[in-house]
Short mmCIF file of C-alpha atoms and ligand atoms in Angstrom, two decimals:
data_model
loop_
_atom_site.label_atom_id
_atom_site.label_comp_id
_atom_site.label_asym_id
_atom_site.label_seq_id
_atom_site.Cartn_x
_atom_site.Cartn_y
_atom_site.Cartn_z
CA MET A 1 -75.95 -104.53 -144.07
CA SER A 2 -78.93 -102.64 -142.60
CA ASN A 3 -78.94 -98.84 -143.08
CA GLU A 4 -81.49 -98.23 -140.42
CA THR A 5 -80.54 -95.29 -138.20
CA ILE A 6 -79.21 -96.16 -134.82
CA GLN A 7 -80.87 -94.40 -131.92
CA ALA A 8 -79.59 -93.82 -128.33
CA VAL A 9 -80.42 -96.38 -125.72
CA ARG A 10 -83.84 -95.71 -124.20
CA GLY A 11 -83.66 -93.47 -121.17
CA MET A 12 -80.14 -92.31 -121.99
CA ASN A 13 -80.15 -88.79 -123.23
CA ASP A 14 -78.07 -86.66 -125.45
CA ILE A 15 -77.37 -83.23 -124.07
CA LEU A 16 -77.26 -80.88 -127.12
CA PRO A 17 -75.19 -77.67 -127.25
CA ASP A 18 -78.01 -75.34 -126.40
CA GLU A 19 -78.83 -77.25 -123.19
CA ALA A 20 -75.16 -78.06 -122.47
CA GLU A 21 -74.81 -74.30 -121.85
CA LEU A 22 -77.03 -74.68 -118.80
CA TRP A 23 -75.13 -77.80 -117.69
CA LEU A 24 -71.86 -75.92 -117.86
CA TRP A 25 -73.06 -72.99 -116.00
CA PHE A 26 -74.67 -75.20 -113.33
CA GLU A 27 -71.56 -77.25 -112.92
CA GLU A 28 -69.48 -74.17 -112.38
CA VAL A 29 -71.90 -72.78 -109.73
CA VAL A 30 -71.88 -76.15 -107.95
CA ARG A 31 -68.11 -76.40 -107.98
CA ASP A 32 -67.63 -72.92 -106.50
CA TRP A 33 -70.17 -73.77 -103.82
CA MET A 34 -68.51 -77.11 -102.96
CA HIS A 35 -65.19 -75.36 -102.59
CA SER A 36 -66.71 -72.67 -100.41
CA TYR A 37 -67.35 -75.36 -97.84
CA GLY A 38 -63.87 -76.98 -98.27
CA TYR A 39 -65.18 -80.17 -100.05
CA ARG A 40 -62.52 -81.67 -102.43
CA ASN A 41 -63.15 -83.50 -105.66
CA ILE A 42 -62.68 -87.19 -106.12
CA ARG A 43 -63.29 -89.21 -109.34
CA MET A 44 -64.12 -92.88 -109.30
CA PRO A 45 -64.63 -95.36 -112.17
CA LEU A 46 -67.97 -95.77 -113.76
CA VAL A 47 -67.70 -99.49 -113.48
CA GLU A 48 -67.20 -101.38 -110.22
CA PRO A 49 -67.28 -105.07 -108.98
CA THR A 50 -70.87 -106.04 -108.66
CA ALA A 51 -70.12 -107.30 -105.13
CA LEU A 52 -69.47 -103.71 -104.09
CA PHE A 53 -73.00 -102.53 -104.59
CA LYS A 54 -74.55 -105.74 -103.40
CA ARG A 55 -72.70 -105.38 -100.10
CA ALA A 56 -73.03 -101.59 -99.75
CA ILE A 57 -76.62 -100.92 -100.96
CA GLY A 58 -78.13 -104.20 -99.77
CA GLU A 59 -79.52 -107.20 -101.58
CA VAL A 60 -83.26 -106.38 -100.85
CA THR A 61 -83.29 -102.84 -102.36
CA ASP A 62 -84.92 -101.62 -105.56
CA ILE A 63 -81.46 -100.79 -106.97
CA VAL A 64 -79.88 -104.15 -106.46
CA GLU A 65 -83.06 -106.16 -107.02
CA LYS A 66 -83.97 -104.73 -110.39
CA GLU A 67 -82.11 -101.61 -111.51
CA MET A 68 -78.53 -102.45 -111.93
CA TYR A 69 -76.77 -102.81 -115.23
CA SER A 70 -74.64 -105.83 -114.36
CA PHE A 71 -72.65 -108.02 -116.77
CA ALA A 72 -69.83 -110.55 -116.90
CA ASP A 73 -66.78 -109.13 -118.50
CA SER A 74 -66.53 -111.33 -121.55
CA LEU A 75 -62.77 -111.32 -121.44
CA ASN A 76 -62.32 -112.71 -117.94
CA GLY A 77 -65.66 -113.44 -116.45
CA ASP A 78 -65.47 -110.79 -113.84
CA GLU A 79 -68.87 -109.73 -112.54
CA LEU A 80 -69.15 -105.96 -113.12
CA THR A 81 -71.78 -103.21 -112.72
CA LEU A 82 -72.27 -99.67 -114.11
CA ARG A 83 -72.51 -97.64 -110.97
CA PRO A 84 -76.09 -96.85 -109.87
CA GLU A 85 -74.91 -94.31 -107.24
CA GLY A 86 -71.72 -92.87 -105.91
CA THR A 87 -71.42 -93.47 -102.14
CA ALA A 88 -70.27 -97.06 -102.39
CA SER A 89 -67.56 -96.30 -104.95
CA CYS A 90 -66.43 -93.31 -103.04
CA VAL A 91 -66.20 -95.24 -99.77
CA ARG A 92 -64.43 -98.04 -101.69
CA ALA A 93 -61.85 -95.54 -103.03
CA VAL A 94 -61.22 -93.84 -99.65
CA LEU A 95 -60.58 -97.26 -98.04
CA GLN A 96 -58.44 -98.53 -100.95
CA HIS A 97 -56.18 -95.45 -100.71
CA ASN A 98 -56.33 -95.09 -96.94
CA LEU A 99 -57.51 -91.56 -97.17
CA LEU A 100 -58.70 -91.51 -93.71
CA TYR A 101 -55.24 -92.19 -92.33
CA ASN A 102 -54.73 -88.98 -90.50
CA ALA A 103 -57.73 -86.75 -91.04
CA PRO A 104 -61.42 -86.83 -91.77
CA GLN A 105 -62.41 -86.13 -95.44
CA ARG A 106 -64.86 -83.85 -97.16
CA LEU A 107 -65.30 -85.08 -100.79
CA TYR A 108 -67.60 -84.51 -103.64
CA TYR A 109 -67.92 -86.13 -107.15
CA SER A 110 -70.27 -85.77 -110.07
CA GLY A 111 -71.12 -87.77 -113.18
CA GLN A 112 -73.28 -90.37 -114.73
CA MET A 113 -75.23 -93.05 -112.81
CA PHE A 114 -77.00 -95.95 -114.30
CA ARG A 115 -80.29 -97.57 -113.18
CA HIS A 116 -82.54 -99.67 -115.35
CA GLU A 117 -85.79 -98.06 -114.48
CA ARG A 118 -88.96 -97.18 -116.53
CA PRO A 119 -87.97 -93.96 -118.25
CA GLN A 120 -90.30 -90.97 -117.60
CA LYS A 121 -89.94 -87.28 -116.83
CA GLY A 122 -87.20 -86.93 -114.15
CA ARG A 123 -86.31 -90.63 -114.34
CA TYR A 124 -83.76 -91.93 -116.75
CA ARG A 125 -81.55 -94.99 -117.23
CA GLN A 126 -78.44 -92.71 -117.36
CA PHE A 127 -78.70 -89.65 -115.19
CA HIS A 128 -76.28 -87.37 -113.36
CA GLN A 129 -75.64 -86.69 -109.78
CA PHE A 130 -73.42 -84.36 -107.76
CA GLY A 131 -72.57 -86.27 -104.49
CA VAL A 132 -71.04 -85.17 -101.33
CA GLU A 133 -69.60 -87.34 -98.63
CA ALA A 134 -68.04 -86.39 -95.27
CA LEU A 135 -66.18 -89.31 -93.66
CA GLY A 136 -64.71 -89.43 -90.23
CA PHE A 137 -67.31 -87.09 -88.49
CA ALA A 138 -69.59 -88.39 -85.80
CA GLY A 139 -71.32 -85.30 -84.54
CA PRO A 140 -74.55 -83.54 -85.45
CA ASP A 141 -72.65 -80.36 -86.66
CA ILE A 142 -71.71 -82.04 -89.91
CA ASP A 143 -75.22 -83.24 -90.53
CA ALA A 144 -76.45 -79.61 -90.19
CA GLU A 145 -73.52 -78.43 -92.28
CA GLN A 146 -74.63 -80.52 -95.26
CA ILE A 147 -78.19 -79.46 -94.89
CA LEU A 148 -77.33 -75.82 -94.64
CA MET A 149 -74.97 -76.30 -97.66
CA CYS A 150 -77.98 -77.42 -99.71
CA ALA A 151 -80.01 -74.48 -98.49
CA ARG A 152 -77.31 -72.18 -99.74
CA LEU A 153 -77.20 -73.73 -103.16
CA TRP A 154 -80.94 -73.44 -103.61
CA HIS A 155 -80.77 -69.77 -102.72
CA LYS A 156 -77.75 -69.22 -105.08
CA LEU A 157 -79.73 -70.93 -108.03
CA GLY A 158 -82.80 -68.96 -107.19
CA LEU A 159 -84.86 -72.06 -106.72
CA ARG A 160 -88.29 -71.64 -105.33
CA ASP A 161 -90.52 -74.22 -103.77
CA VAL A 162 -88.06 -76.70 -102.51
CA SER A 163 -88.75 -77.91 -98.99
CA LEU A 164 -86.76 -80.06 -96.44
CA GLN A 165 -87.94 -83.31 -95.03
CA LEU A 166 -86.04 -84.75 -92.10
CA ASN A 167 -86.11 -88.09 -90.11
CA THR A 168 -83.90 -90.18 -88.03
CA LEU A 169 -83.42 -93.89 -88.38
CA GLY A 170 -81.80 -94.37 -85.05
CA ASP A 171 -79.06 -96.90 -84.47
CA ALA A 172 -78.84 -100.57 -85.08
CA GLU A 173 -80.40 -101.82 -81.87
CA SER A 174 -83.44 -99.63 -82.01
CA ARG A 175 -83.92 -100.61 -85.73
CA HIS A 176 -83.77 -104.20 -84.71
CA ARG A 177 -86.47 -103.87 -82.17
CA HIS A 178 -88.59 -101.83 -84.59
CA ARG A 179 -88.08 -104.34 -87.24
CA ALA A 180 -89.37 -107.27 -85.13
CA LYS A 181 -92.44 -105.14 -84.15
CA LEU A 182 -93.06 -104.27 -87.85
CA ILE A 183 -92.80 -107.90 -88.90
CA SER A 184 -95.33 -109.09 -86.38
CA TYR A 185 -97.62 -106.09 -87.15
CA PHE A 186 -97.61 -106.73 -91.03
CA GLU A 187 -97.92 -110.55 -90.31
CA GLN A 188 -101.20 -109.73 -88.46
CA HIS A 189 -102.33 -107.90 -91.68
CA LYS A 190 -101.01 -110.30 -94.19
CA ASP A 191 -104.08 -110.07 -96.35
CA ALA A 192 -103.81 -106.42 -96.92
CA LEU A 193 -100.11 -106.58 -98.12
CA ASP A 194 -99.45 -106.14 -101.81
CA ALA A 195 -96.95 -108.32 -103.63
CA ASP A 196 -93.90 -106.07 -102.98
CA ALA A 197 -94.60 -105.82 -99.28
CA THR A 198 -95.31 -109.63 -98.94
CA ARG A 199 -91.92 -110.24 -100.47
CA ARG A 200 -90.25 -107.72 -98.21
CA LEU A 201 -91.98 -108.65 -95.11
CA HIS A 202 -89.05 -110.79 -93.81
CA SER A 203 -86.21 -109.42 -95.78
CA ASN A 204 -86.64 -105.60 -95.45
CA PRO A 205 -89.88 -104.71 -93.64
CA LEU A 206 -88.70 -101.04 -93.22
CA ARG A 207 -89.11 -100.66 -96.93
CA ILE A 208 -92.68 -101.44 -96.76
CA LEU A 209 -93.12 -98.03 -95.11
CA ASP A 210 -91.75 -96.47 -98.23
CA SER A 211 -94.43 -98.01 -100.38
CA LYS A 212 -96.20 -95.68 -102.81
CA ASN A 213 -99.23 -97.96 -103.19
CA PRO A 214 -102.22 -95.89 -102.13
CA ALA A 215 -104.06 -99.12 -101.00
CA MET A 216 -101.37 -99.67 -98.38
CA GLN A 217 -101.26 -96.24 -96.86
CA GLY A 218 -103.77 -96.79 -94.01
CA LEU A 219 -101.98 -99.88 -92.89
CA ILE A 220 -98.54 -98.08 -93.00
CA ASP A 221 -99.90 -95.13 -91.06
CA ALA A 222 -100.89 -97.34 -88.20
CA ALA A 223 -97.65 -99.30 -88.14
CA PRO A 224 -95.32 -99.23 -85.14
CA LYS A 225 -93.14 -96.13 -85.17
CA LEU A 226 -89.31 -96.33 -85.15
CA MET A 227 -89.47 -92.97 -83.17
CA ASP A 228 -90.91 -94.83 -80.20
CA GLU A 229 -87.81 -97.13 -80.10
CA LEU A 230 -85.06 -94.67 -80.27
CA GLU A 231 -82.19 -94.48 -77.77
CA ASP A 232 -81.33 -91.32 -76.06
CA ALA A 233 -78.07 -90.82 -77.94
CA ALA A 234 -79.79 -91.02 -81.27
CA LEU A 235 -82.64 -88.70 -80.13
CA GLN A 236 -80.07 -86.06 -78.75
CA HIS A 237 -78.21 -86.23 -81.99
CA PHE A 238 -81.33 -85.53 -83.91
CA ALA A 239 -82.37 -82.74 -81.62
CA ALA A 240 -78.98 -81.10 -81.98
CA VAL A 241 -79.23 -81.19 -85.82
CA GLN A 242 -82.67 -79.59 -85.55
CA GLU A 243 -81.34 -76.94 -83.23
CA ILE A 244 -78.61 -75.81 -85.57
CA LEU A 245 -81.09 -75.64 -88.55
CA LYS A 246 -83.40 -73.45 -86.40
CA GLN A 247 -80.49 -71.15 -85.55
CA HIS A 248 -80.04 -70.65 -89.30
CA ASP A 249 -83.73 -70.22 -89.96
CA VAL A 250 -83.77 -73.44 -92.18
CA ALA A 251 -87.35 -74.66 -92.12
CA PHE A 252 -88.02 -78.44 -92.28
CA GLU A 253 -90.79 -80.91 -91.74
CA ILE A 254 -90.16 -84.14 -89.72
CA ASN A 255 -91.38 -86.95 -91.81
CA PRO A 256 -91.40 -90.32 -89.89
CA ARG A 257 -92.06 -92.07 -93.25
CA LEU A 258 -88.83 -91.01 -94.73
CA VAL A 259 -86.70 -94.14 -94.65
CA ARG A 260 -84.66 -93.83 -97.85
CA GLY A 261 -84.21 -96.63 -100.37
CA LEU A 262 -80.85 -97.94 -99.25
CA ASP A 263 -79.86 -100.15 -96.43
CA TYR A 264 -76.83 -98.27 -95.32
CA TYR A 265 -78.41 -95.26 -93.63
CA ASN A 266 -78.69 -94.58 -89.86
CA ARG A 267 -79.68 -91.63 -87.76
CA THR A 268 -80.16 -88.42 -89.78
CA VAL A 269 -81.80 -88.84 -93.27
CA PHE A 270 -83.17 -85.97 -95.31
CA GLU A 271 -84.73 -85.17 -98.62
CA TRP A 272 -85.27 -81.76 -100.48
CA VAL A 273 -88.50 -82.11 -102.41
CA THR A 274 -90.53 -79.99 -104.71
CA THR A 275 -94.15 -80.39 -105.83
CA ARG A 276 -93.37 -78.96 -109.26
CA LEU A 277 -91.81 -82.11 -110.95
CA GLY A 278 -94.81 -84.41 -110.58
CA ALA A 279 -94.02 -87.71 -109.03
CA GLN A 280 -90.27 -87.29 -109.36
CA GLY A 281 -90.12 -84.50 -106.80
CA THR A 282 -87.00 -85.37 -104.74
CA ILE A 283 -84.06 -83.33 -106.02
CA CYS A 284 -81.58 -84.14 -103.36
CA ALA A 285 -81.42 -86.86 -100.73
CA GLY A 286 -79.02 -88.12 -98.14
CA GLY A 287 -78.18 -89.22 -94.70
CA ARG A 288 -75.78 -90.64 -92.18
CA TYR A 289 -74.17 -94.04 -92.87
CA ASP A 290 -72.06 -94.84 -89.81
CA GLY A 291 -72.00 -98.58 -90.56
CA LEU A 292 -70.99 -98.55 -94.21
CA VAL A 293 -67.30 -98.33 -94.04
CA GLU A 294 -67.09 -101.22 -91.82
CA GLN A 295 -69.55 -103.09 -94.10
CA ILE A 296 -67.23 -102.55 -97.05
CA GLY A 297 -64.24 -103.97 -95.06
CA GLY A 298 -62.76 -101.07 -93.14
CA LYS A 299 -62.72 -100.00 -89.53
CA PRO A 300 -65.83 -98.28 -88.38
CA VAL A 301 -65.95 -94.75 -89.50
CA PRO A 302 -68.94 -92.36 -89.00
CA ALA A 303 -70.02 -90.62 -92.19
CA ILE A 304 -72.74 -88.77 -93.86
CA GLY A 305 -73.56 -87.80 -97.47
CA PHE A 306 -76.08 -86.78 -99.90
CA ALA A 307 -76.63 -86.64 -103.69
CA MET A 308 -78.61 -84.35 -105.95
CA GLY A 309 -80.11 -85.24 -109.32
CA VAL A 310 -78.92 -82.89 -111.91
CA GLU A 311 -81.59 -83.55 -114.54
CA ARG A 312 -84.32 -82.77 -111.95
CA LEU A 313 -82.54 -79.57 -110.77
CA LEU A 314 -82.08 -78.34 -114.21
CA ALA A 315 -85.75 -79.12 -115.08
CA LEU A 316 -86.73 -76.98 -112.25
CA LEU A 317 -84.56 -74.16 -113.35
CA GLN A 318 -85.91 -74.32 -116.78
CA GLU A 319 -89.40 -74.35 -115.61
CA ASP A 320 -88.58 -71.06 -113.82
CA GLY A 321 -87.70 -69.67 -117.23
CA MET A 322 -83.95 -69.75 -116.56
CA ALA A 323 -82.23 -68.67 -119.83
CA LEU A 324 -78.54 -68.03 -120.41
CA PRO A 325 -77.03 -65.81 -122.94
CA LYS A 326 -75.48 -67.85 -125.77
CA PRO A 327 -71.69 -67.59 -125.60
CA LEU A 328 -70.62 -65.83 -128.68
CA VAL A 329 -67.36 -65.39 -130.50
CA ASP A 330 -65.81 -61.97 -130.74
CA VAL A 331 -64.53 -62.14 -134.19
CA TYR A 332 -65.46 -63.88 -137.46
CA VAL A 333 -62.57 -64.05 -140.01
CA VAL A 334 -63.71 -64.14 -143.75
CA HIS A 335 -61.18 -64.55 -146.51
CA GLN A 336 -60.93 -65.20 -150.20
CA GLY A 337 -57.82 -66.22 -152.22
CA ASP A 338 -54.73 -68.37 -151.45
CA LEU A 339 -52.60 -65.74 -149.90
CA ALA A 340 -55.51 -64.32 -147.97
CA SER A 341 -56.34 -67.77 -146.48
CA ARG A 342 -52.87 -68.14 -145.18
CA VAL A 343 -52.94 -64.66 -143.64
CA ALA A 344 -56.47 -65.39 -142.20
CA SER A 345 -55.30 -68.46 -140.47
CA GLN A 346 -52.30 -66.60 -138.90
CA VAL A 347 -54.54 -63.61 -137.96
CA ALA A 348 -56.97 -65.88 -136.21
CA GLU A 349 -54.17 -67.43 -134.15
CA ARG A 350 -52.73 -64.17 -133.17
CA LEU A 351 -56.24 -62.89 -132.00
CA ARG A 352 -56.51 -66.03 -129.95
CA ASP A 353 -53.05 -65.51 -128.46
CA ASP A 354 -54.64 -62.11 -127.35
CA ASN A 355 -57.51 -64.00 -125.63
CA LEU A 356 -60.20 -63.14 -128.22
CA ARG A 357 -62.69 -65.82 -129.24
CA VAL A 358 -62.39 -66.29 -133.03
CA LEU A 359 -64.30 -68.24 -135.67
CA LEU A 360 -62.21 -68.66 -138.90
CA HIS A 361 -64.43 -69.29 -141.89
CA CYS A 362 -63.81 -72.72 -143.42
CA GLY A 363 -65.18 -74.07 -146.56
CA GLY A 364 -64.74 -71.24 -148.95
CA GLY A 365 -67.60 -69.40 -150.68
CA SER A 366 -68.25 -65.78 -151.76
CA PHE A 367 -67.67 -62.87 -149.50
CA LYS A 368 -71.35 -62.39 -149.36
CA SER A 369 -72.08 -65.91 -148.16
CA GLN A 370 -69.21 -65.74 -145.71
CA MET A 371 -70.64 -62.38 -144.35
CA LYS A 372 -73.94 -64.19 -143.69
CA ARG A 373 -72.28 -66.70 -141.59
CA ALA A 374 -70.37 -63.94 -139.72
CA ASP A 375 -73.78 -62.46 -139.08
CA ALA A 376 -75.32 -65.69 -137.83
CA SER A 377 -72.31 -66.35 -135.50
CA GLY A 378 -73.15 -63.27 -133.38
CA ALA A 379 -69.58 -62.06 -133.63
CA SER A 380 -69.14 -58.36 -132.85
CA VAL A 381 -66.50 -57.83 -135.49
CA ALA A 382 -65.71 -59.33 -138.88
CA VAL A 383 -62.11 -59.28 -140.04
CA VAL A 384 -62.11 -59.28 -143.87
CA ILE A 385 -59.16 -60.40 -145.82
CA GLY A 386 -58.89 -60.45 -149.62
CA ASP A 387 -55.80 -60.91 -151.70
CA ASP A 388 -55.67 -57.12 -151.98
CA GLU A 389 -55.39 -56.67 -148.20
CA ALA A 390 -53.13 -59.70 -147.86
CA GLN A 391 -50.53 -58.34 -150.25
CA ALA A 392 -50.47 -55.14 -148.47
CA GLY A 393 -49.90 -56.83 -145.00
CA GLU A 394 -53.25 -55.37 -144.00
CA VAL A 395 -56.71 -56.61 -143.01
CA SER A 396 -60.15 -54.86 -143.00
CA VAL A 397 -62.08 -54.77 -139.87
CA LYS A 398 -65.77 -54.36 -139.82
CA PRO A 399 -68.16 -53.74 -136.89
CA MET A 400 -71.16 -56.15 -137.29
CA GLN A 401 -73.61 -53.81 -135.77
CA GLY A 402 -73.05 -51.31 -138.45
CA GLY A 403 -70.43 -48.68 -138.86
CA GLU A 404 -67.42 -47.93 -140.95
CA GLN A 405 -65.15 -50.63 -142.19
CA ILE A 406 -61.48 -49.73 -141.66
CA ARG A 407 -58.14 -51.12 -142.78
CA VAL A 408 -55.23 -51.72 -140.46
CA MET A 409 -51.86 -53.41 -140.52
CA VAL A 410 -51.95 -57.02 -139.39
CA LYS A 411 -49.77 -56.18 -136.40
CA ASP A 412 -52.27 -53.80 -135.17
CA ILE A 413 -55.23 -56.12 -135.48
CA THR A 414 -55.83 -56.82 -131.82
CA GLY A 415 -56.06 -53.10 -130.79
CA ALA A 416 -58.48 -52.33 -133.70
CA VAL A 417 -60.68 -55.16 -132.83
CA ASN A 418 -60.76 -54.53 -129.10
CA GLN A 419 -61.57 -50.86 -129.85
CA LEU A 420 -64.80 -51.93 -131.71
CA ILE A 421 -65.75 -54.59 -129.11
CA LYS A 422 -65.53 -52.14 -126.19
P1 LIG B 501 -86.55 -92.12 -106.29
O1 LIG B 501 -87.32 -92.31 -105.08
O2 LIG B 501 -87.05 -90.90 -107.07
O3 LIG B 501 -86.41 -93.44 -107.07
P2 LIG B 501 -84.01 -92.64 -105.05
O4 LIG B 501 -84.17 -92.78 -103.69
O5 LIG B 501 -83.86 -93.90 -105.95
O6 LIG B 501 -85.12 -91.73 -105.76
P3 LIG B 501 -81.34 -91.68 -104.57
O7 LIG B 501 -80.65 -93.06 -104.82
O8 LIG B 501 -81.50 -91.14 -103.32
O9 LIG B 501 -82.72 -91.71 -105.35
O10 LIG B 501 -80.57 -90.60 -105.60
C1 LIG B 501 -80.42 -89.28 -105.24
C2 LIG B 501 -81.18 -88.41 -106.23
O11 LIG B 501 -80.72 -88.81 -107.65
C3 LIG B 501 -82.61 -88.41 -106.28
O12 LIG B 501 -83.16 -87.58 -105.29
C4 LIG B 501 -82.95 -87.91 -107.65
O13 LIG B 501 -82.84 -86.45 -107.70
C5 LIG B 501 -81.87 -88.49 -108.52
N1 LIG B 501 -82.28 -89.71 -109.18
C6 LIG B 501 -82.34 -90.93 -108.78
N2 LIG B 501 -82.85 -91.81 -109.73
C7 LIG B 501 -82.80 -91.12 -110.85
C8 LIG B 501 -83.20 -91.46 -112.16
N3 LIG B 501 -83.46 -92.68 -112.58
N4 LIG B 501 -83.16 -90.41 -113.03
C9 LIG B 501 -82.96 -89.20 -112.70
N5 LIG B 501 -82.58 -88.75 -111.47
C10 LIG B 501 -82.57 -89.76 -110.59
MG1 LIG B 502 -85.01 -95.05 -107.14
#
């Protein structure tokens, strides 16, 4: 047997206690914020049938082509995938349980997503998202609501330097026309296409616009614009979203190159970006996906959603020097001797009954070494119990910041501790 140490999978991170404090705080802020807009929590499995993502995200996307953790269940051969994103699962769950039966739904979820990417700052193989989906809403009001929601969260978090990019992808027919024009345009410039673009020319030419290859930028800039193909209904929808944003003083930039990585989007798409995280600058991205529910097997239902990358958001907060006070215990209980140990454990439980946070010393040792632990724990008060105290039905209470140690009856312990904490 090898005794080499086993390391975590590359690109899948441990979140250690000091950092987990920030996560807990963040998750609480986000939950309160979701609820302040009436969004309700939904929890889907981490594993779904591979077919779900192929159908929802599209076969010719980065995610489905090369980023999914897919495997055959060795017990029954089912084709399964660790979820790379939440929208497909959420829509599947909504359909499966008929949640849209009599009312639209505002939903949110959070948790791990898995993509087999090259790990780097802000890009991991297991990462976390908070996702928001509103299903059953057709108008521009909900698009604006989701964007305003984000703006409020950035404000709450005190995030600086995030800006909003907005675009519309129009509807199916205009995209069709645009697609045909794109294909013939890029066919005329075949020699200038890189390998990715050549491969996508006939399967997903829109994605060529998304290319980050500097050598392709001139060609892309001169490509036919979707904006020139849009129908009135889509243009009006887009104008109405912008109008509401202006009413709320939310600044945005229209970016015609914003096409998003996934097939299912139509009309409004948006990204919140920062210049402070290098190439991984998108902290939140979303858009309308009116065709997806039908694509997954339901009746057509208009919908819109977005997802934010928790690691990237927290990296921004940390860059801003965000520091949280360590949560401390109120009381550290030190004890020595058999009877004292029994009393100590009862005293600790009694203090917890009274809503105090208590560390009971475990593992023995001298009073002196126990007091060192008490000091390091950050507790405000030490409760000290020797056999002497235990036999008298008493305990000693000592303020850690200095001050007199006093002895009190066990039954009076909470009052004595509270007096020292206040
Ligand atoms: P990118 O262009 O950076 O690859 P994407 O378009 O693949 O992003 P989405 O599928 O829209 O990303 O996911 C929404 C958000 O989740 C992103 O804006 C980002 O903040 C975060 N995210 C996506 N992939 C990763 C990853 N591999 N590691 C960490 N965060 C990620
Ligand atoms: Mg990606």
